[in-house]
Short mmCIF file of C-alpha atoms in Angstrom, two decimals:
data_model
loop_
_atom_site.label_atom_id
_atom_site.label_comp_id
_atom_site.label_asym_id
_atom_site.label_seq_id
_atom_site.Cartn_x
_atom_site.Cartn_y
_atom_site.Cartn_z
CA MET R 10 5.46 5.09 -20.05
CA LYS R 11 6.49 1.46 -20.30
CA LEU R 12 9.35 0.52 -18.02
CA SER R 13 11.81 -2.25 -18.67
CA LYS R 14 11.36 -5.66 -17.11
CA ARG R 15 14.04 -7.09 -14.87
CA ARG R 16 14.87 -10.72 -14.30
CA SER R 17 13.78 -12.04 -10.94
CA ALA R 18 15.91 -13.89 -8.44
CA LEU R 19 12.81 -14.28 -6.32
CA LEU R 20 13.59 -17.70 -4.95
CA ALA R 21 17.35 -17.66 -4.74
CA ALA R 22 18.53 -19.76 -1.82
CA GLY R 23 20.84 -18.50 0.88
CA LEU R 24 19.98 -14.90 0.26
CA SER R 25 22.40 -12.21 1.28
CA GLY R 26 23.54 -8.95 -0.20
CA ALA R 27 21.34 -7.46 -2.91
CA LEU R 28 18.34 -9.56 -3.87
CA LEU R 29 16.99 -8.82 -7.33
CA LEU R 30 13.25 -8.89 -7.38
CA SER R 31 10.76 -9.09 -10.16
CA ALA R 32 9.62 -5.51 -10.37
CA CYS R 33 9.91 -2.93 -13.02
CA GLY R 34 10.94 0.38 -11.61
CA GLY R 35 7.86 2.31 -10.56
CA GLY R 36 9.94 5.39 -10.01
CA ASP R 37 9.40 8.06 -12.56
CA ASP R 38 12.11 8.68 -15.09
CA SER R 39 10.55 12.02 -15.89
CA GLY R 40 11.11 13.27 -12.34
CA SER R 41 12.36 16.76 -11.88
CA GLY R 42 16.09 16.14 -12.19
CA GLY R 43 18.94 15.43 -9.83
CA SER R 44 20.34 12.14 -8.61
CA GLY R 45 18.83 12.26 -5.13
CA GLY R 46 20.40 11.37 -1.81
CA GLY R 47 23.47 13.25 -0.75
CA SER R 48 25.08 14.94 2.15
CA GLY R 49 22.05 16.66 3.64
CA GLU R 50 23.54 20.18 3.32
CA GLY R 51 20.85 21.69 1.11
CA GLY R 52 18.65 23.44 3.63
CA GLY R 53 15.32 25.23 3.26
CA THR R 54 11.74 24.17 3.88
CA PHE R 55 9.10 22.77 1.60
CA SER R 56 5.51 21.61 1.95
CA MET R 57 3.40 18.80 0.51
CA TYR R 58 -0.22 17.76 0.49
CA ILE R 59 -1.54 14.73 2.35
CA GLY R 60 -5.04 13.58 3.31
CA GLU R 61 -5.95 12.85 6.91
CA PRO R 62 -4.11 9.71 8.15
CA GLU R 63 -6.38 6.94 9.37
CA ASN R 64 -4.45 6.12 12.53
CA PRO R 65 -1.79 7.57 14.88
CA LEU R 66 1.65 7.66 13.25
CA VAL R 67 2.89 4.24 14.37
CA PRO R 68 4.43 2.12 11.59
CA GLY R 69 2.75 -1.13 12.57
CA ASP R 70 -0.61 0.60 12.49
CA THR R 71 -0.14 2.42 9.19
CA THR R 72 -1.13 0.67 5.96
CA GLU R 73 -2.81 3.56 4.11
CA SER R 74 -1.13 6.08 1.84
CA GLU R 75 -1.49 9.30 3.88
CA GLY R 76 0.06 8.18 7.16
CA ASP R 77 2.50 6.02 5.20
CA GLN R 78 4.06 9.10 3.58
CA VAL R 79 4.85 10.62 6.99
CA VAL R 80 5.92 7.35 8.62
CA ASN R 81 8.43 6.70 5.87
CA ALA R 82 10.01 10.12 6.36
CA LEU R 83 10.47 9.23 10.03
CA TRP R 84 11.67 5.61 9.76
CA THR R 85 14.17 3.49 7.87
CA GLY R 86 13.73 -0.27 7.95
CA LEU R 87 16.06 -3.23 7.68
CA VAL R 88 16.30 -2.96 3.89
CA LYS R 89 15.33 -0.44 1.23
CA TYR R 90 14.64 -0.79 -2.49
CA THR R 91 16.35 0.61 -5.53
CA GLU R 92 14.42 2.36 -8.28
CA GLU R 93 14.57 -0.89 -10.23
CA GLY R 94 13.02 -2.99 -7.45
CA GLU R 95 16.16 -4.56 -6.04
CA VAL R 96 16.45 -5.13 -2.32
CA ASP R 97 19.11 -2.69 -1.18
CA PHE R 98 21.00 -3.20 2.08
CA SER R 99 21.26 0.53 2.70
CA GLY R 100 18.93 0.29 5.70
CA VAL R 101 19.68 -0.99 9.19
CA ALA R 102 20.46 -4.60 8.23
CA GLU R 103 24.02 -5.64 7.48
CA SER R 104 22.81 -9.05 6.28
CA ILE R 105 19.79 -11.37 6.31
CA GLU R 106 20.88 -14.97 5.83
CA SER R 107 19.44 -18.47 5.81
CA ASP R 108 20.47 -21.94 4.71
CA ASP R 109 16.92 -23.24 4.40
CA ASN R 110 14.69 -20.15 3.83
CA GLN R 111 12.93 -20.89 7.12
CA ASN R 112 15.47 -20.03 9.82
CA TRP R 113 16.94 -16.57 9.30
CA THR R 114 19.70 -14.64 11.02
CA ILE R 115 19.51 -10.84 10.84
CA THR R 116 22.66 -8.86 11.59
CA LEU R 117 22.37 -5.11 12.19
CA LYS R 118 24.82 -2.35 11.41
CA ASP R 119 26.36 -0.41 14.28
CA GLY R 120 25.70 3.28 14.78
CA TRP R 121 21.97 3.62 14.08
CA THR R 122 20.01 5.60 16.66
CA PHE R 123 16.44 6.70 17.21
CA HIS R 124 15.68 10.39 17.24
CA ASP R 125 15.84 10.36 21.07
CA GLY R 126 19.46 9.15 20.88
CA THR R 127 18.77 5.58 22.04
CA PRO R 128 20.31 2.77 19.96
CA VAL R 129 18.49 0.84 17.26
CA ASN R 130 19.29 -2.72 18.32
CA ALA R 131 17.96 -6.25 18.00
CA GLU R 132 15.60 -5.83 20.93
CA SER R 133 14.00 -2.77 19.34
CA PHE R 134 13.01 -4.89 16.35
CA VAL R 135 11.92 -8.03 18.21
CA ARG R 136 9.79 -6.18 20.75
CA ALA R 137 8.17 -4.05 18.02
CA TRP R 138 7.29 -7.13 15.94
CA ASN R 139 5.74 -8.83 18.99
CA TYR R 140 3.69 -5.71 19.69
CA THR R 141 2.48 -5.38 16.10
CA ALA R 142 1.50 -9.06 15.83
CA ASN R 143 -0.42 -9.10 19.13
CA PRO R 144 -4.18 -8.92 18.40
CA GLN R 145 -4.74 -7.08 21.69
CA ASN R 146 -2.95 -4.10 20.15
CA ALA R 147 -5.14 -4.12 16.99
CA GLN R 148 -2.38 -2.94 14.66
CA ASP R 149 -3.50 -2.68 11.01
CA ALA R 150 -0.27 -4.23 9.71
CA GLY R 151 -0.21 -7.13 12.16
CA SER R 152 -0.98 -9.74 9.51
CA TYR R 153 2.38 -9.12 7.81
CA LEU R 154 4.01 -10.96 10.73
CA SER R 155 1.85 -14.04 10.13
CA ARG R 156 4.64 -16.10 8.58
CA ILE R 157 6.68 -15.99 11.81
CA ALA R 158 6.42 -19.10 14.01
CA GLY R 159 4.01 -18.62 16.89
CA PHE R 160 1.76 -16.10 15.13
CA GLN R 161 -1.34 -18.30 15.35
CA GLU R 162 -0.70 -19.14 19.01
CA LEU R 163 -0.52 -15.40 19.66
CA GLN R 164 -3.83 -14.85 17.88
CA ASP R 165 -5.46 -17.71 19.84
CA GLY R 166 -4.28 -16.31 23.17
CA ALA R 167 -2.10 -19.36 23.81
CA ALA R 168 1.09 -17.25 23.76
CA THR R 169 2.10 -13.68 24.55
CA GLU R 170 5.01 -13.44 22.12
CA LEU R 171 6.08 -14.84 18.75
CA SER R 172 8.02 -18.04 19.47
CA GLY R 173 9.99 -17.59 16.23
CA LEU R 174 11.88 -14.51 17.42
CA ALA R 175 15.03 -14.55 19.55
CA VAL R 176 17.59 -11.86 20.39
CA VAL R 177 21.17 -13.16 20.14
CA ASP R 178 23.00 -9.95 21.03
CA ASP R 179 22.63 -6.20 20.44
CA THR R 180 23.18 -6.49 16.70
CA THR R 181 21.82 -9.98 15.96
CA PHE R 182 18.45 -11.68 16.16
CA THR R 183 16.99 -14.80 14.63
CA VAL R 184 13.65 -15.42 12.94
CA GLN R 185 12.04 -18.82 12.52
CA LEU R 186 9.19 -18.90 10.01
CA SER R 187 6.38 -21.42 10.20
CA GLN R 188 7.20 -22.47 6.62
CA PRO R 189 10.12 -21.73 4.25
CA PHE R 190 9.74 -18.38 2.47
CA ALA R 191 12.55 -17.33 0.17
CA LEU R 192 11.18 -13.80 -0.26
CA PHE R 193 11.51 -12.97 3.44
CA PRO R 194 14.44 -10.49 3.01
CA ALA R 195 12.27 -8.45 0.64
CA VAL R 196 9.24 -8.39 2.92
CA VAL R 197 11.06 -6.91 5.91
CA GLY R 198 11.40 -3.52 4.23
CA TYR R 199 7.71 -2.84 4.98
CA ASN R 200 6.28 -0.65 7.77
CA SER R 201 5.22 -3.48 10.07
CA PHE R 202 8.87 -4.57 10.40
CA TYR R 203 10.20 -1.18 11.54
CA PRO R 204 11.82 -0.89 15.02
CA LEU R 205 10.38 1.02 17.96
CA PRO R 206 12.27 2.71 20.80
CA GLU R 207 11.67 1.92 24.47
CA SER R 208 9.77 5.18 24.92
CA PHE R 209 6.98 3.90 22.69
CA TYR R 210 5.81 1.41 25.32
CA ASP R 211 5.49 4.13 28.01
CA ASP R 212 2.61 5.81 26.17
CA PRO R 213 1.76 4.44 22.69
CA ALA R 214 -1.04 7.01 22.20
CA ALA R 215 1.25 10.00 22.84
CA PHE R 216 3.94 8.38 20.73
CA GLY R 217 1.54 8.23 17.76
CA THR R 218 1.13 12.01 17.98
CA ARG R 219 4.84 12.81 18.18
CA PRO R 220 6.63 9.70 16.86
CA ILE R 221 10.29 8.83 17.45
CA GLY R 222 11.77 6.97 14.49
CA ASN R 223 15.22 6.37 13.05
CA GLY R 224 14.75 7.97 9.64
CA PRO R 225 16.11 11.06 7.86
CA PHE R 226 13.49 13.39 9.41
CA GLN R 227 12.37 13.73 13.05
CA ALA R 228 9.25 15.06 14.75
CA GLU R 229 9.86 17.98 17.12
CA GLU R 230 6.18 18.89 17.36
CA ASP R 231 2.85 17.07 17.56
CA PHE R 232 0.82 15.92 14.58
CA VAL R 233 -2.40 17.98 14.65
CA PRO R 234 -5.47 16.31 13.03
CA GLY R 235 -6.82 18.44 10.21
CA GLU R 236 -3.60 20.47 10.04
CA GLY R 237 -0.56 18.16 9.77
CA ILE R 238 2.99 18.17 11.03
CA THR R 239 6.37 19.68 10.21
CA LEU R 240 9.38 17.35 10.38
CA THR R 241 12.97 18.53 10.70
CA ARG R 242 16.17 16.96 9.40
CA TYR R 243 17.78 14.45 11.79
CA ASP R 244 21.46 15.34 11.64
CA ASP R 245 22.62 12.10 13.33
CA TYR R 246 20.85 9.93 10.75
CA ALA R 247 23.03 6.91 9.95
CA GLY R 248 21.72 6.23 6.44
CA ASP R 249 23.16 7.31 3.11
CA ASP R 250 19.98 9.11 2.09
CA LYS R 251 20.28 12.09 4.43
CA ALA R 252 17.59 14.75 4.07
CA GLN R 253 18.49 17.59 1.71
CA ALA R 254 16.02 20.09 3.14
CA ASP R 255 15.98 21.43 6.68
CA SER R 256 12.33 20.56 7.09
CA VAL R 257 9.18 19.32 5.37
CA GLU R 258 5.65 20.37 6.25
CA PHE R 259 3.01 17.66 5.65
CA ARG R 260 -0.16 19.73 5.27
CA VAL R 261 -3.53 17.97 5.65
CA TYR R 262 -6.24 18.95 3.17
CA ALA R 263 -9.83 17.74 3.21
CA ASP R 264 -10.04 18.11 -0.58
CA VAL R 265 -7.28 17.57 -3.13
CA ASN R 266 -8.86 20.23 -5.35
CA THR R 267 -8.18 22.83 -2.67
CA ALA R 268 -4.60 21.57 -2.44
CA TYR R 269 -4.18 21.85 -6.19
CA ASN R 270 -5.45 25.43 -6.14
CA ASP R 271 -2.88 26.17 -3.42
CA ALA R 272 -0.11 24.64 -5.59
CA GLN R 273 -1.18 26.89 -8.49
CA ALA R 274 -0.83 29.87 -6.16
CA GLY R 275 2.53 28.63 -4.85
CA ASN R 276 1.19 28.00 -1.37
CA VAL R 277 2.00 24.28 -1.22
CA ASP R 278 4.94 22.78 -3.07
CA ILE R 279 4.06 19.14 -3.91
CA ILE R 280 0.79 17.36 -4.80
CA ASP R 281 1.50 13.65 -5.19
CA VAL R 282 -1.75 12.79 -7.01
CA ILE R 283 -3.63 15.60 -8.79
CA PRO R 284 -7.43 15.65 -9.40
CA PRO R 285 -8.56 13.86 -12.61
CA ASP R 286 -10.13 16.97 -14.13
CA VAL R 287 -6.83 18.90 -14.28
CA ILE R 288 -4.71 16.13 -15.88
CA GLU R 289 -4.89 17.73 -19.33
CA SER R 290 -4.08 21.26 -18.18
CA ALA R 291 -1.50 20.54 -15.50
CA GLU R 292 1.40 19.72 -17.83
CA SER R 293 1.25 23.05 -19.63
CA GLU R 294 0.70 24.92 -16.40
CA PHE R 295 3.51 23.35 -14.33
CA GLY R 296 5.97 22.49 -17.13
CA GLU R 297 8.93 20.59 -15.64
CA GLY R 298 6.99 20.45 -12.38
CA PHE R 299 4.51 18.00 -13.96
CA ILE R 300 5.50 14.36 -13.31
CA ARG R 301 4.08 11.10 -14.67
CA THR R 302 4.79 7.91 -12.71
CA GLU R 303 3.80 4.40 -13.70
CA SER R 304 2.34 2.97 -10.55
CA SER R 305 2.13 -0.47 -9.00
CA GLN R 306 -1.39 0.42 -7.90
CA ILE R 307 -4.56 -1.37 -8.93
CA THR R 308 -7.83 0.53 -8.41
CA TYR R 309 -10.59 -1.83 -7.30
CA LEU R 310 -14.32 -1.84 -6.92
CA GLY R 311 -14.57 -4.04 -3.82
CA PHE R 312 -17.64 -5.95 -2.66
CA PRO R 313 -18.90 -6.44 0.90
CA THR R 314 -19.14 -10.24 0.75
CA TYR R 315 -20.56 -10.17 4.30
CA ASP R 316 -23.68 -8.39 2.95
CA GLU R 317 -26.37 -10.87 1.84
CA ARG R 318 -27.14 -8.77 -1.26
CA PHE R 319 -23.57 -9.21 -2.54
CA ALA R 320 -22.82 -12.66 -1.14
CA ASP R 321 -23.49 -14.45 -4.46
CA PRO R 322 -20.37 -14.41 -6.71
CA ARG R 323 -22.64 -14.08 -9.74
CA VAL R 324 -23.78 -10.67 -8.52
CA ARG R 325 -20.17 -9.51 -8.18
CA GLN R 326 -19.25 -10.95 -11.56
CA ALA R 327 -22.24 -9.20 -13.18
CA ILE R 328 -21.42 -5.79 -11.73
CA SER R 329 -17.80 -6.13 -12.86
CA MET R 330 -18.88 -7.07 -16.42
CA ALA R 331 -21.35 -4.17 -16.59
CA VAL R 332 -18.64 -1.50 -16.26
CA ASP R 333 -16.90 -0.13 -19.36
CA ARG R 334 -13.46 0.62 -17.87
CA ASP R 335 -11.99 2.09 -21.04
CA ALA R 336 -14.90 4.54 -21.46
CA ILE R 337 -14.42 5.78 -17.88
CA SER R 338 -10.67 6.13 -18.39
CA GLN R 339 -11.18 8.22 -21.52
CA ALA R 340 -13.96 10.38 -20.09
CA ILE R 341 -12.67 10.97 -16.56
CA PHE R 342 -8.91 10.31 -16.59
CA SER R 343 -7.98 11.57 -20.09
CA GLY R 344 -7.01 8.00 -21.02
CA THR R 345 -4.28 7.79 -18.33
CA ARG R 346 -5.77 4.75 -16.58
CA ALA R 347 -5.44 1.37 -18.28
CA PRO R 348 -8.44 -0.96 -17.89
CA ALA R 349 -7.35 -3.62 -15.40
CA ASP R 350 -7.55 -7.23 -16.54
CA SER R 351 -5.77 -9.04 -13.70
CA PHE R 352 -5.45 -9.14 -9.91
CA VAL R 353 -1.68 -8.72 -10.36
CA ALA R 354 -0.31 -5.52 -11.86
CA PRO R 355 1.83 -5.63 -15.04
CA VAL R 356 4.85 -4.24 -13.17
CA VAL R 357 5.71 -7.62 -11.60
CA ASP R 358 6.34 -11.10 -12.94
CA GLY R 359 3.21 -13.22 -12.66
CA TYR R 360 0.89 -10.79 -14.42
CA ARG R 361 -1.23 -12.46 -17.12
CA GLU R 362 -3.08 -10.42 -19.71
CA GLY R 363 -6.81 -11.12 -19.45
CA SER R 364 -6.63 -13.37 -16.38
CA CYS R 365 -9.61 -11.51 -14.91
CA THR R 366 -12.27 -13.02 -17.14
CA TYR R 367 -15.05 -10.93 -15.59
CA CYS R 368 -13.25 -7.63 -16.23
CA GLU R 369 -14.37 -7.46 -19.85
CA LEU R 370 -17.54 -5.53 -20.68
CA ASP R 371 -20.34 -7.97 -21.57
CA VAL R 372 -23.76 -6.46 -20.84
CA ASP R 373 -25.83 -9.45 -21.98
CA ARG R 374 -23.92 -11.93 -19.83
CA ALA R 375 -23.95 -9.52 -16.87
CA ASN R 376 -27.74 -9.30 -17.00
CA GLN R 377 -28.05 -13.07 -17.26
CA LEU R 378 -25.80 -13.56 -14.22
CA LEU R 379 -27.80 -11.03 -12.25
CA ASP R 380 -31.08 -12.78 -13.16
CA ASP R 381 -29.63 -16.20 -12.30
CA ALA R 382 -28.66 -14.85 -8.88
CA GLY R 383 -32.16 -13.45 -8.28
CA PHE R 384 -30.79 -9.97 -7.60
CA ASP R 385 -33.41 -7.40 -6.52
CA ARG R 386 -33.09 -4.56 -9.04
CA SER R 387 -35.80 -2.46 -7.39
CA GLN R 388 -33.42 -1.25 -4.68
CA PRO R 389 -30.51 1.11 -5.47
CA ILE R 390 -26.87 0.08 -5.05
CA ASP R 391 -24.82 2.10 -2.58
CA LEU R 392 -21.42 3.10 -4.04
CA TRP R 393 -18.82 3.95 -1.36
CA PHE R 394 -15.69 6.09 -1.69
CA ASN R 395 -13.69 8.50 0.47
CA ALA R 396 -14.38 12.21 0.11
CA GLY R 397 -12.06 14.88 -1.19
CA ALA R 398 -9.66 12.65 -3.07
CA GLY R 399 -10.94 12.99 -6.63
CA HIS R 400 -13.04 9.79 -6.77
CA ASP R 401 -16.47 11.40 -7.19
CA ALA R 402 -16.52 11.58 -10.98
CA TRP R 403 -15.41 8.06 -11.80
CA MET R 404 -17.59 6.46 -9.12
CA GLU R 405 -20.56 8.41 -10.52
CA ALA R 406 -19.63 7.10 -13.99
CA VAL R 407 -19.70 3.55 -12.57
CA GLY R 408 -23.16 4.23 -11.16
CA ASN R 409 -24.41 5.57 -14.47
CA GLN R 410 -23.20 2.43 -16.25
CA LEU R 411 -24.92 0.20 -13.71
CA ARG R 412 -28.12 2.15 -14.32
CA GLN R 413 -27.74 1.98 -18.10
CA ASN R 414 -26.48 -1.59 -18.42
CA LEU R 415 -28.25 -3.36 -15.54
CA GLY R 416 -31.26 -1.17 -14.91
CA VAL R 417 -30.32 -0.57 -11.27
CA GLU R 418 -30.27 2.84 -9.62
CA TYR R 419 -27.40 3.89 -7.38
CA VAL R 420 -26.67 6.13 -4.43
CA LEU R 421 -23.26 7.75 -3.99
CA GLN R 422 -21.90 7.38 -0.47
CA GLY R 423 -18.86 9.66 -0.60
CA ASN R 424 -19.11 11.91 2.43
CA LEU R 425 -16.47 10.38 4.69
CA ASP R 426 -12.84 11.43 4.69
CA PHE R 427 -10.13 8.80 4.59
CA SER R 428 -9.75 8.58 8.38
CA GLU R 429 -13.46 7.78 8.71
CA TYR R 430 -13.88 5.73 5.56
CA LEU R 431 -11.50 2.87 6.34
CA PRO R 432 -12.69 2.27 9.93
CA LEU R 433 -16.25 1.97 8.58
CA GLY R 434 -15.01 -0.72 6.19
CA GLU R 435 -13.21 -2.53 9.00
CA ALA R 436 -16.48 -2.57 10.93
CA GLN R 437 -18.32 -4.08 7.93
CA GLY R 438 -20.22 -0.83 7.51
CA TRP R 439 -20.03 -0.58 3.72
CA THR R 440 -23.43 -1.54 2.29
CA GLY R 441 -22.41 -1.81 -1.35
CA PRO R 442 -19.43 -1.79 -3.72
CA PHE R 443 -16.55 0.33 -2.46
CA ARG R 444 -13.54 2.08 -3.93
CA TYR R 445 -10.21 0.62 -2.98
CA GLY R 446 -6.62 1.01 -4.16
CA TRP R 447 -3.72 -1.34 -3.61
CA SER R 448 -0.01 -0.87 -4.32
CA PHE R 449 2.44 -3.63 -3.56
CA ASP R 450 4.29 -3.53 -0.25
CA TYR R 451 7.23 -5.27 -1.86
CA PRO R 452 7.71 -5.97 -5.57
CA ALA R 453 6.19 -9.43 -6.02
CA ALA R 454 2.97 -11.00 -7.35
CA GLU R 455 2.32 -12.45 -3.91
CA SER R 456 2.05 -8.93 -2.47
CA TYR R 457 -1.22 -8.49 -4.41
CA LEU R 458 -2.77 -11.67 -2.98
CA THR R 459 -1.88 -12.37 0.66
CA PRO R 460 -2.70 -8.87 2.03
CA LEU R 461 -6.14 -8.76 0.35
CA PHE R 462 -7.53 -12.28 0.07
CA THR R 463 -6.42 -14.36 3.07
CA GLU R 464 -7.81 -14.97 6.52
CA ALA R 465 -4.69 -13.63 8.25
CA ALA R 466 -5.31 -10.27 6.53
CA LEU R 467 -8.85 -9.78 7.88
CA PRO R 468 -9.29 -6.51 9.81
CA PRO R 469 -8.17 -5.31 12.28
CA LEU R 470 -4.76 -6.91 11.54
CA GLY R 471 -4.92 -6.60 7.76
CA SER R 472 -6.46 -5.07 4.65
CA ASN R 473 -8.89 -7.76 3.53
CA TYR R 474 -11.84 -5.35 3.46
CA SER R 475 -14.03 -7.59 1.30
CA PHE R 476 -13.82 -10.21 4.08
CA TYR R 477 -13.33 -12.94 1.47
CA THR R 478 -11.44 -16.08 2.43
CA ASP R 479 -10.96 -19.48 0.79
CA PRO R 480 -8.75 -22.24 2.24
CA GLN R 481 -7.70 -23.26 -1.28
CA VAL R 482 -6.36 -19.75 -1.96
CA GLN R 483 -4.32 -19.81 1.24
CA GLU R 484 -3.03 -23.31 0.47
CA LEU R 485 -1.85 -22.30 -3.00
CA ILE R 486 -0.18 -19.12 -1.75
CA THR R 487 1.59 -21.10 0.99
CA ARG R 488 2.73 -23.65 -1.59
CA GLY R 489 4.04 -20.83 -3.77
CA ASP R 490 5.96 -19.41 -0.83
CA GLN R 491 7.70 -22.75 -0.40
CA ALA R 492 8.47 -23.35 -4.08
CA THR R 493 12.03 -24.04 -5.07
CA ASP R 494 12.06 -21.99 -8.23
CA GLU R 495 10.39 -18.87 -9.49
CA ALA R 496 8.27 -20.48 -12.20
CA GLU R 497 6.79 -22.96 -9.73
CA ALA R 498 6.00 -20.17 -7.25
CA ILE R 499 4.30 -18.01 -9.86
CA ALA R 500 2.25 -20.97 -11.12
CA ASP R 501 0.86 -21.48 -7.61
CA TYR R 502 0.15 -17.75 -7.16
CA GLN R 503 -1.67 -17.71 -10.51
CA ALA R 504 -3.71 -20.75 -9.53
CA ALA R 505 -4.78 -18.83 -6.43
CA GLU R 506 -5.61 -15.85 -8.60
CA ASP R 507 -7.86 -18.02 -10.79
CA ILE R 508 -9.93 -18.99 -7.73
CA ILE R 509 -10.15 -15.35 -6.65
CA ASN R 510 -11.29 -14.43 -10.16
CA GLU R 511 -14.28 -16.78 -9.94
CA ALA R 512 -15.23 -15.47 -6.51
CA MET R 513 -14.68 -11.81 -7.58
CA PRO R 514 -14.51 -10.31 -4.05
CA MET R 515 -13.01 -7.22 -5.67
CA ALA R 516 -13.28 -6.16 -9.30
CA PRO R 517 -9.98 -4.80 -10.72
CA MET R 518 -10.81 -1.53 -12.45
CA PHE R 519 -7.65 0.32 -13.50
CA PHE R 520 -3.88 0.02 -13.65
CA THR R 521 -2.76 3.44 -12.59
CA GLU R 522 -0.43 6.09 -13.92
CA ILE R 523 -0.04 8.87 -11.37
CA GLN R 524 0.28 12.54 -12.25
CA SER R 525 1.98 14.81 -9.71
CA VAL R 526 2.93 18.47 -9.70
CA HIS R 527 5.40 20.62 -7.80
CA THR R 528 6.19 24.31 -7.69
CA GLU R 529 9.43 26.03 -8.78
CA ASN R 530 10.39 26.24 -5.08
CA VAL R 531 11.58 22.61 -5.14
CA SER R 532 13.58 20.23 -7.34
CA ASN R 533 14.58 16.53 -7.31
CA VAL R 534 10.98 15.41 -6.82
CA ARG R 535 10.16 11.80 -7.64
CA LEU R 536 7.84 9.06 -6.45
CA ASP R 537 9.23 5.66 -5.46
CA LEU R 538 7.94 2.17 -6.22
CA PHE R 539 5.36 2.56 -3.48
CA GLN R 540 3.96 5.91 -4.72
CA ARG R 541 5.64 7.89 -1.99
CA VAL R 542 7.36 11.19 -2.65
CA VAL R 543 11.01 10.57 -1.70
CA VAL R 544 11.12 13.54 0.67
CA SER R 545 14.78 13.03 1.69
CA GLU R 546 15.86 13.84 -1.88
CA VAL R 547 13.79 16.99 -2.37
CA THR R 548 15.86 20.17 -2.58
CA VAL R 549 14.61 23.69 -1.96
CA ASN R 550 15.47 26.37 -4.51
CA SER R 551 14.73 29.50 -2.60
#
């Protein structure tokens, strides 16, 4: 479905209160009824499918979708977001204010506690941000702190803390950025900006197994790899979105097809993303329990730019132009994936139709580019994807098109589960094009660029798995961050996108509509802007 566009106040000065961002609502307006939120008096237990998280359940080390779902049931950040993409001060922050967009004062609300009863205060944020940004701790989301003054000194080993952070009192701390950034209040709703209790620092490894957050659900048992974890409602939760159910079981499956079979049998209540081959039958089978959600996600075919075989941009451009995205969408996804034509999704301001000039099928030009680059067609191309998540069919279709259109054989490399797949990528172990998906962390065009195509986002502190960097891209993004009006900022971000397009470190493949299902045991099921099931709103019917 097409969602309505909202006017952006992206670069409003002196931000406080609700900041209207440039997103369309990604939340599904065909969700299964109910207004969500509430008093937390519903009760009952429900279950939902997840894949194996990559890392222990620590917010600053969780950037992938499986762990993210659990972490965001356990934590609430400084700000939250409405279904329309507005920053909503219903989290821990009372206000986030600045006169110059570089020096910020964050004031916290009283009364928020961690699940162990200790207070959520200014120190619990500042110490957590210092920990996440420190390269010695190798936190996956560390790069999101890169705008804070002192980040580079911390990376270089010249400092042990971020110089831009200072605690004023229990409910106030200040943040100095290295450059002005008007969007800062929107960014701090992401995982890497969540607080941590003192107990975390006693034993971070044990904490990641049984986390202590400040969100609507708490962990009273360990997370067990391969099995999952059951969270219970935190009755002293200070937020407005108290959990409706008594508990939620996050059940780990190695294969989403097995999970879907269990949902058909009523053995698991919610599947957030169903396998492609059941899209056509699921609606009639689940009725009102079938949900469509327009997503902020872009599905990519990434390239290992560190590998000599894929180091030439012409090779990457050729492979992108040899793939018929629409044919794959029709054959594999029943037409529910839109061929991607930009590095910025249509759900935010800054998207330009056709800005990815190498996303259009052109077999003749693709072959010419491959010849010009001197690509060795006698060796097969490895195609990498994570196992058990429904990617086999479309990646095989990509391989068949490379064989047909470029005369190159392929080998599917899809035997690793998610928790093994991403670490291999971080270690530069992918030997050919790889599947990747990216949803925004906050609703802005910049959220599609900085986390994927800048030096600060290189692993292990970030998600730049293609290992592509260009100083010009970083310079344009930084200039956009400092722009005084929205049009100027977007122009700079688009100029950066144009450079990325020529380099083609990742080929945009699809803009994604997600199909989910749930059983009759639950109601009020919806996915938010970030493709998470909003578990606090789910009610249990039996």
